[in-house]
mmCIF file of N, CA and C in Angstrom:
data_model
loop_
_atom_site.group_PDB
_atom_site.id
_atom_site.type_symbol
_atom_site.label_atom_id
_atom_site.label_comp_id
_atom_site.label_asym_id
_atom_site.label_seq_id
_atom_site.Cartn_x
_atom_site.Cartn_y
_atom_site.Cartn_z
ATOM 1 N N UNK G 639 -16.938 -70.722 14.993
ATOM 2 C CA UNK G 639 -15.995 -70.987 13.943
ATOM 3 C C UNK G 639 -15.420 -69.670 13.432
ATOM 4 N N UNK G 640 -14.217 -69.699 12.952
ATOM 5 C CA UNK G 640 -13.527 -68.510 12.457
ATOM 6 C C UNK G 640 -13.919 -68.272 11.012
ATOM 7 N N UNK G 641 -14.147 -66.993 10.692
ATOM 8 C CA UNK G 641 -14.504 -66.621 9.316
ATOM 9 C C UNK G 641 -13.279 -66.811 8.423
ATOM 10 N N UNK G 642 -13.406 -67.559 7.324
ATOM 11 C CA UNK G 642 -12.241 -67.835 6.485
ATOM 12 C C UNK G 642 -11.761 -66.636 5.668
ATOM 13 N N UNK G 643 -12.565 -65.609 5.527
ATOM 14 C CA UNK G 643 -12.139 -64.451 4.734
ATOM 15 C C UNK G 643 -11.376 -63.484 5.629
ATOM 16 N N UNK G 644 -10.280 -63.041 5.166
ATOM 17 C CA UNK G 644 -9.454 -62.100 5.930
ATOM 18 C C UNK G 644 -9.950 -60.682 5.685
ATOM 19 N N UNK G 645 -9.930 -59.914 6.716
ATOM 20 C CA UNK G 645 -10.305 -58.509 6.564
ATOM 21 C C UNK G 645 -9.045 -57.687 6.349
ATOM 22 N N UNK G 646 -9.139 -56.743 5.461
ATOM 23 C CA UNK G 646 -7.996 -55.874 5.186
ATOM 24 C C UNK G 646 -8.336 -54.456 5.592
ATOM 25 N N UNK G 647 -7.321 -53.741 5.933
ATOM 26 C CA UNK G 647 -7.494 -52.338 6.303
ATOM 27 C C UNK G 647 -7.331 -51.502 5.047
ATOM 28 N N UNK G 648 -8.271 -50.613 4.848
ATOM 29 C CA UNK G 648 -8.216 -49.735 3.682
ATOM 30 C C UNK G 648 -7.141 -48.676 3.924
ATOM 31 N N UNK G 649 -6.017 -48.805 3.253
ATOM 32 C CA UNK G 649 -4.922 -47.858 3.453
ATOM 33 C C UNK G 649 -5.119 -46.572 2.674
ATOM 34 N N UNK G 650 -6.035 -46.570 1.723
ATOM 35 C CA UNK G 650 -6.249 -45.341 0.952
ATOM 36 C C UNK G 650 -6.818 -44.239 1.830
ATOM 37 N N UNK G 651 -7.613 -44.616 2.826
ATOM 38 C CA UNK G 651 -8.163 -43.611 3.738
ATOM 39 C C UNK G 651 -7.054 -42.995 4.585
ATOM 40 N N UNK G 652 -6.088 -43.801 4.981
ATOM 41 C CA UNK G 652 -4.980 -43.275 5.779
ATOM 42 C C UNK G 652 -4.093 -42.359 4.947
ATOM 43 N N UNK G 653 -3.972 -42.647 3.673
ATOM 44 C CA UNK G 653 -3.145 -41.818 2.799
ATOM 45 C C UNK G 653 -3.798 -40.482 2.494
ATOM 46 N N UNK G 654 -5.104 -40.446 2.584
ATOM 47 C CA UNK G 654 -5.820 -39.217 2.244
ATOM 48 C C UNK G 654 -6.031 -38.331 3.462
ATOM 49 N N UNK G 655 -5.176 -38.404 4.413
ATOM 50 C CA UNK G 655 -5.327 -37.571 5.604
ATOM 51 C C UNK G 655 -5.296 -36.110 5.214
ATOM 52 N N UNK G 656 -6.141 -35.386 5.858
ATOM 53 C CA UNK G 656 -6.202 -33.953 5.592
ATOM 54 C C UNK G 656 -5.298 -33.230 6.572
ATOM 55 N N UNK G 657 -4.768 -32.111 6.118
ATOM 56 C CA UNK G 657 -3.941 -31.299 7.006
ATOM 57 C C UNK G 657 -4.853 -30.625 8.030
ATOM 58 N N UNK G 658 -4.382 -30.459 9.248
ATOM 59 C CA UNK G 658 -5.188 -29.767 10.253
ATOM 60 C C UNK G 658 -5.463 -28.322 9.824
ATOM 61 N N UNK G 659 -6.620 -27.829 10.202
ATOM 62 C CA UNK G 659 -7.018 -26.470 9.838
ATOM 63 C C UNK G 659 -6.028 -25.444 10.379
ATOM 64 N N UNK G 660 -5.533 -25.651 11.581
ATOM 65 C CA UNK G 660 -4.581 -24.693 12.157
ATOM 66 C C UNK G 660 -3.299 -24.623 11.331
ATOM 67 N N UNK G 661 -2.875 -25.746 10.761
ATOM 68 C CA UNK G 661 -1.690 -25.754 9.905
ATOM 69 C C UNK G 661 -1.940 -24.965 8.628
ATOM 70 N N UNK G 662 -3.096 -25.153 8.043
ATOM 71 C CA UNK G 662 -3.437 -24.443 6.806
ATOM 72 C C UNK G 662 -3.521 -22.941 7.063
ATOM 73 N N UNK G 663 -4.176 -22.553 8.149
ATOM 74 C CA UNK G 663 -4.303 -21.130 8.477
ATOM 75 C C UNK G 663 -2.930 -20.531 8.772
ATOM 76 N N UNK G 664 -2.111 -21.229 9.537
ATOM 77 C CA UNK G 664 -0.773 -20.736 9.866
ATOM 78 C C UNK G 664 0.110 -20.576 8.644
ATOM 79 N N UNK G 665 0.116 -21.574 7.775
ATOM 80 C CA UNK G 665 0.924 -21.483 6.554
ATOM 81 C C UNK G 665 0.427 -20.377 5.632
ATOM 82 N N UNK G 666 -0.883 -20.177 5.591
ATOM 83 C CA UNK G 666 -1.440 -19.099 4.773
ATOM 84 C C UNK G 666 -0.988 -17.738 5.289
ATOM 85 N N UNK G 667 -1.030 -17.556 6.598
ATOM 86 C CA UNK G 667 -0.612 -16.276 7.173
ATOM 87 C C UNK G 667 0.878 -16.029 6.959
ATOM 88 N N UNK G 668 1.682 -17.046 7.175
ATOM 89 C CA UNK G 668 3.125 -16.897 6.973
ATOM 90 C C UNK G 668 3.432 -16.596 5.517
ATOM 91 N N UNK G 669 2.770 -17.296 4.614
ATOM 92 C CA UNK G 669 2.986 -17.065 3.178
ATOM 93 C C UNK G 669 2.591 -15.650 2.783
ATOM 94 N N UNK G 670 1.457 -15.175 3.310
ATOM 95 C CA UNK G 670 1.001 -13.821 2.993
ATOM 96 C C UNK G 670 2.044 -12.789 3.411
ATOM 97 N N UNK G 671 2.542 -12.891 4.643
ATOM 98 C CA UNK G 671 3.496 -11.896 5.124
ATOM 99 C C UNK G 671 4.849 -12.018 4.445
ATOM 100 N N UNK G 672 5.249 -13.221 4.052
ATOM 101 C CA UNK G 672 6.491 -13.362 3.286
ATOM 102 C C UNK G 672 6.369 -12.686 1.926
ATOM 103 N N UNK G 673 5.233 -12.869 1.277
ATOM 104 C CA UNK G 673 5.011 -12.214 -0.021
ATOM 105 C C UNK G 673 4.972 -10.701 0.164
ATOM 106 N N UNK G 674 4.319 -10.224 1.227
ATOM 107 C CA UNK G 674 4.252 -8.782 1.467
ATOM 108 C C UNK G 674 5.629 -8.203 1.763
ATOM 109 N N UNK G 675 6.491 -8.963 2.412
ATOM 110 C CA UNK G 675 7.830 -8.436 2.700
ATOM 111 C C UNK G 675 8.660 -8.298 1.432
ATOM 112 N N UNK G 676 8.382 -9.116 0.440
ATOM 113 C CA UNK G 676 9.118 -9.037 -0.823
ATOM 114 C C UNK G 676 8.489 -8.016 -1.761
ATOM 115 N N UNK G 677 7.178 -8.051 -1.894
ATOM 116 C CA UNK G 677 6.470 -7.226 -2.876
ATOM 117 C C UNK G 677 6.053 -5.874 -2.296
ATOM 118 N N UNK G 678 5.861 -5.807 -0.989
ATOM 119 C CA UNK G 678 5.321 -4.618 -0.342
ATOM 120 C C UNK G 678 5.989 -3.305 -0.690
ATOM 121 N N UNK G 679 7.305 -3.194 -0.567
ATOM 122 C CA UNK G 679 7.948 -1.917 -0.883
ATOM 123 C C UNK G 679 7.788 -1.496 -2.347
ATOM 124 N N UNK G 680 7.557 -2.451 -3.223
ATOM 125 C CA UNK G 680 7.390 -2.123 -4.641
ATOM 126 C C UNK G 680 5.975 -1.652 -4.971
ATOM 127 N N UNK G 681 5.002 -2.028 -4.149
ATOM 128 C CA UNK G 681 3.620 -1.627 -4.413
ATOM 129 C C UNK G 681 3.147 -0.523 -3.471
ATOM 130 N N UNK G 682 4.002 -0.112 -2.551
ATOM 131 C CA UNK G 682 3.628 0.955 -1.622
ATOM 132 C C UNK G 682 3.419 2.252 -2.390
ATOM 133 N N UNK G 683 2.344 2.973 -2.074
ATOM 134 C CA UNK G 683 2.068 4.200 -2.819
ATOM 135 C C UNK G 683 3.063 5.333 -2.554
ATOM 136 N N UNK G 684 3.688 5.344 -1.387
ATOM 137 C CA UNK G 684 4.636 6.400 -1.028
ATOM 138 C C UNK G 684 5.861 5.774 -0.369
ATOM 139 N N UNK G 685 6.901 6.565 -0.226
ATOM 140 C CA UNK G 685 8.070 6.133 0.531
ATOM 141 C C UNK G 685 7.689 6.063 2.011
ATOM 142 N N UNK G 686 8.379 5.239 2.776
ATOM 143 C CA UNK G 686 8.014 5.033 4.180
ATOM 144 C C UNK G 686 8.166 6.300 5.017
ATOM 145 N N UNK G 687 9.154 7.120 4.732
ATOM 146 C CA UNK G 687 9.399 8.300 5.543
ATOM 147 C C UNK G 687 8.881 9.597 4.960
ATOM 148 N N UNK G 688 8.257 9.528 3.795
ATOM 149 C CA UNK G 688 7.813 10.745 3.122
ATOM 150 C C UNK G 688 6.553 11.309 3.783
ATOM 151 N N UNK G 689 6.604 12.598 4.108
ATOM 152 C CA UNK G 689 5.428 13.280 4.642
ATOM 153 C C UNK G 689 4.526 13.602 3.455
ATOM 154 N N UNK G 690 3.357 12.996 3.435
ATOM 155 C CA UNK G 690 2.475 13.125 2.278
ATOM 156 C C UNK G 690 1.254 13.982 2.550
ATOM 157 N N UNK G 691 1.009 14.290 3.816
ATOM 158 C CA UNK G 691 -0.163 15.087 4.159
ATOM 159 C C UNK G 691 0.171 15.911 5.393
ATOM 160 N N UNK G 692 -0.219 17.151 5.387
ATOM 161 C CA UNK G 692 0.048 18.007 6.540
ATOM 162 C C UNK G 692 -0.942 17.766 7.668
ATOM 163 N N UNK G 693 -1.986 16.989 7.393
ATOM 164 C CA UNK G 693 -2.986 16.670 8.405
ATOM 165 C C UNK G 693 -2.483 15.504 9.254
ATOM 166 N N UNK G 694 -1.985 15.815 10.445
ATOM 167 C CA UNK G 694 -1.510 14.756 11.337
ATOM 168 C C UNK G 694 -2.695 13.920 11.800
ATOM 169 N N UNK G 695 -2.489 12.632 11.906
ATOM 170 C CA UNK G 695 -3.542 11.681 12.256
ATOM 171 C C UNK G 695 -4.734 11.805 11.312
ATOM 172 N N UNK G 696 -4.423 11.907 10.021
ATOM 173 C CA UNK G 696 -5.478 12.018 9.015
ATOM 174 C C UNK G 696 -6.357 10.781 8.998
ATOM 175 N N UNK G 697 -7.629 10.957 8.686
ATOM 176 C CA UNK G 697 -8.557 9.821 8.687
ATOM 177 C C UNK G 697 -8.364 8.922 7.467
ATOM 178 N N UNK G 698 -9.068 7.816 7.469
ATOM 179 C CA UNK G 698 -9.065 6.920 6.322
ATOM 180 C C UNK G 698 -9.651 7.646 5.119
ATOM 181 N N UNK G 699 -9.036 7.469 3.975
ATOM 182 C CA UNK G 699 -9.537 8.093 2.754
ATOM 183 C C UNK G 699 -9.080 7.256 1.571
ATOM 184 N N UNK G 700 -9.527 7.620 0.389
ATOM 185 C CA UNK G 700 -9.086 6.886 -0.800
ATOM 186 C C UNK G 700 -7.612 7.164 -1.088
ATOM 187 N N UNK G 701 -7.147 8.335 -0.716
ATOM 188 C CA UNK G 701 -5.747 8.693 -0.921
ATOM 189 C C UNK G 701 -4.836 7.995 0.095
ATOM 190 N N UNK G 702 -5.327 7.816 1.307
ATOM 191 C CA UNK G 702 -4.585 7.164 2.396
ATOM 192 C C UNK G 702 -5.503 6.108 3.024
ATOM 193 N N UNK G 703 -5.470 4.873 2.511
ATOM 194 C CA UNK G 703 -6.420 3.848 2.972
ATOM 195 C C UNK G 703 -6.363 3.542 4.470
ATOM 196 N N UNK G 704 -5.216 3.707 5.098
ATOM 197 C CA UNK G 704 -5.109 3.474 6.543
ATOM 198 C C UNK G 704 -4.861 4.768 7.314
ATOM 199 N N UNK G 705 -5.013 5.891 6.658
ATOM 200 C CA UNK G 705 -4.815 7.175 7.304
ATOM 201 C C UNK G 705 -3.347 7.562 7.369
ATOM 202 N N UNK G 706 -3.064 8.594 8.163
ATOM 203 C CA UNK G 706 -1.693 9.076 8.329
ATOM 204 C C UNK G 706 -1.336 9.076 9.812
ATOM 205 N N UNK G 707 -0.028 9.129 10.087
ATOM 206 C CA UNK G 707 0.419 9.130 11.478
ATOM 207 C C UNK G 707 0.582 10.561 11.981
ATOM 208 N N UNK G 708 1.270 10.719 13.107
ATOM 209 C CA UNK G 708 1.391 12.032 13.743
ATOM 210 C C UNK G 708 2.239 13.015 12.953
ATOM 211 N N UNK G 709 3.012 12.541 11.970
ATOM 212 C CA UNK G 709 3.803 13.435 11.132
ATOM 213 C C UNK G 709 3.205 13.609 9.737
ATOM 214 N N UNK G 710 2.106 12.930 9.467
ATOM 215 C CA UNK G 710 1.479 13.020 8.154
ATOM 216 C C UNK G 710 2.013 12.004 7.157
ATOM 217 N N UNK G 711 2.628 10.925 7.634
ATOM 218 C CA UNK G 711 3.139 9.873 6.750
ATOM 219 C C UNK G 711 2.057 8.821 6.538
ATOM 220 N N UNK G 712 2.020 8.257 5.345
ATOM 221 C CA UNK G 712 1.006 7.260 4.993
ATOM 222 C C UNK G 712 1.245 5.965 5.765
ATOM 223 N N UNK G 713 0.228 5.500 6.481
ATOM 224 C CA UNK G 713 0.374 4.305 7.312
ATOM 225 C C UNK G 713 0.485 3.024 6.490
ATOM 226 N N UNK G 714 -0.233 2.926 5.381
ATOM 227 C CA UNK G 714 -0.142 1.735 4.537
ATOM 228 C C UNK G 714 1.280 1.555 4.013
ATOM 229 N N UNK G 715 1.883 2.626 3.559
ATOM 230 C CA UNK G 715 3.257 2.546 3.058
ATOM 231 C C UNK G 715 4.220 2.142 4.160
ATOM 232 N N UNK G 716 4.010 2.667 5.347
ATOM 233 C CA UNK G 716 4.892 2.335 6.465
ATOM 234 C C UNK G 716 4.768 0.865 6.855
ATOM 235 N N UNK G 717 3.559 0.316 6.802
ATOM 236 C CA UNK G 717 3.366 -1.104 7.116
ATOM 237 C C UNK G 717 4.005 -1.972 6.047
ATOM 238 N N UNK G 718 3.818 -1.605 4.776
ATOM 239 C CA UNK G 718 4.384 -2.404 3.691
ATOM 240 C C UNK G 718 5.910 -2.399 3.727
ATOM 241 N N UNK G 719 6.512 -1.277 4.056
ATOM 242 C CA UNK G 719 7.970 -1.226 4.187
ATOM 243 C C UNK G 719 8.432 -1.946 5.459
ATOM 244 N N UNK G 720 7.662 -1.847 6.513
ATOM 245 C CA UNK G 720 8.048 -2.443 7.789
ATOM 246 C C UNK G 720 8.035 -3.956 7.803
ATOM 247 N N UNK G 721 7.249 -4.570 6.931
ATOM 248 C CA UNK G 721 7.200 -6.035 6.919
ATOM 249 C C UNK G 721 8.554 -6.632 6.568
ATOM 250 N N UNK G 722 9.296 -5.982 5.710
ATOM 251 C CA UNK G 722 10.612 -6.498 5.314
ATOM 252 C C UNK G 722 11.541 -6.581 6.529
ATOM 253 N N UNK G 723 11.554 -5.544 7.333
ATOM 254 C CA UNK G 723 12.422 -5.532 8.509
ATOM 255 C C UNK G 723 11.920 -6.505 9.577
ATOM 256 N N UNK G 724 10.618 -6.580 9.742
ATOM 257 C CA UNK G 724 10.051 -7.471 10.748
ATOM 258 C C UNK G 724 10.319 -8.931 10.413
ATOM 259 N N UNK G 725 10.077 -9.321 9.169
ATOM 260 C CA UNK G 725 10.316 -10.705 8.753
ATOM 261 C C UNK G 725 11.814 -11.017 8.812
ATOM 262 N N UNK G 726 12.648 -10.088 8.377
ATOM 263 C CA UNK G 726 14.095 -10.304 8.425
ATOM 264 C C UNK G 726 14.601 -10.489 9.846
ATOM 265 N N UNK G 727 14.110 -9.675 10.760
ATOM 266 C CA UNK G 727 14.517 -9.790 12.159
ATOM 267 C C UNK G 727 14.026 -11.102 12.762
ATOM 268 N N UNK G 728 12.805 -11.498 12.439
ATOM 269 C CA UNK G 728 12.269 -12.761 12.955
ATOM 270 C C UNK G 728 13.066 -13.951 12.422
ATOM 271 N N UNK G 729 13.434 -13.922 11.156
ATOM 272 C CA UNK G 729 14.233 -15.011 10.589
ATOM 273 C C UNK G 729 15.628 -15.060 11.216
ATOM 274 N N UNK G 730 16.218 -13.885 11.450
ATOM 275 C CA UNK G 730 17.541 -13.843 12.081
ATOM 276 C C UNK G 730 17.477 -14.366 13.516
ATOM 277 N N UNK G 731 16.440 -13.993 14.246
ATOM 278 C CA UNK G 731 16.296 -14.471 15.622
ATOM 279 C C UNK G 731 16.049 -15.976 15.657
ATOM 280 N N UNK G 732 15.315 -16.482 14.689
ATOM 281 C CA UNK G 732 15.060 -17.922 14.623
ATOM 282 C C UNK G 732 16.331 -18.685 14.284
ATOM 283 N N UNK G 733 17.152 -18.106 13.424
ATOM 284 C CA UNK G 733 18.396 -18.769 13.020
ATOM 285 C C UNK G 733 19.386 -18.873 14.178
ATOM 286 N N UNK G 734 19.306 -17.928 15.100
ATOM 287 C CA UNK G 734 20.216 -17.974 16.255
ATOM 288 C C UNK G 734 19.774 -19.069 17.177
#
């Protein structure tokens, strides 16, 4: 005999779907770099092209957290300034 009570599907479980972990990680990374491209040049300790140390390839220090390059420029400042150009170029290439 057939059961007279109808079974219903719980739709609340379907509505509470979680976002995939890869989506969350990807959006977090994109958001971080977008914020760095906007805020980075304002928080950089030095100008991107300014020679701040005569010690080429200077090591990590409190004054230069990522060291210096072959001309004595601060690497952290160069990365923070470079994000603006990198993100801008990527957005332009995507728009094409």
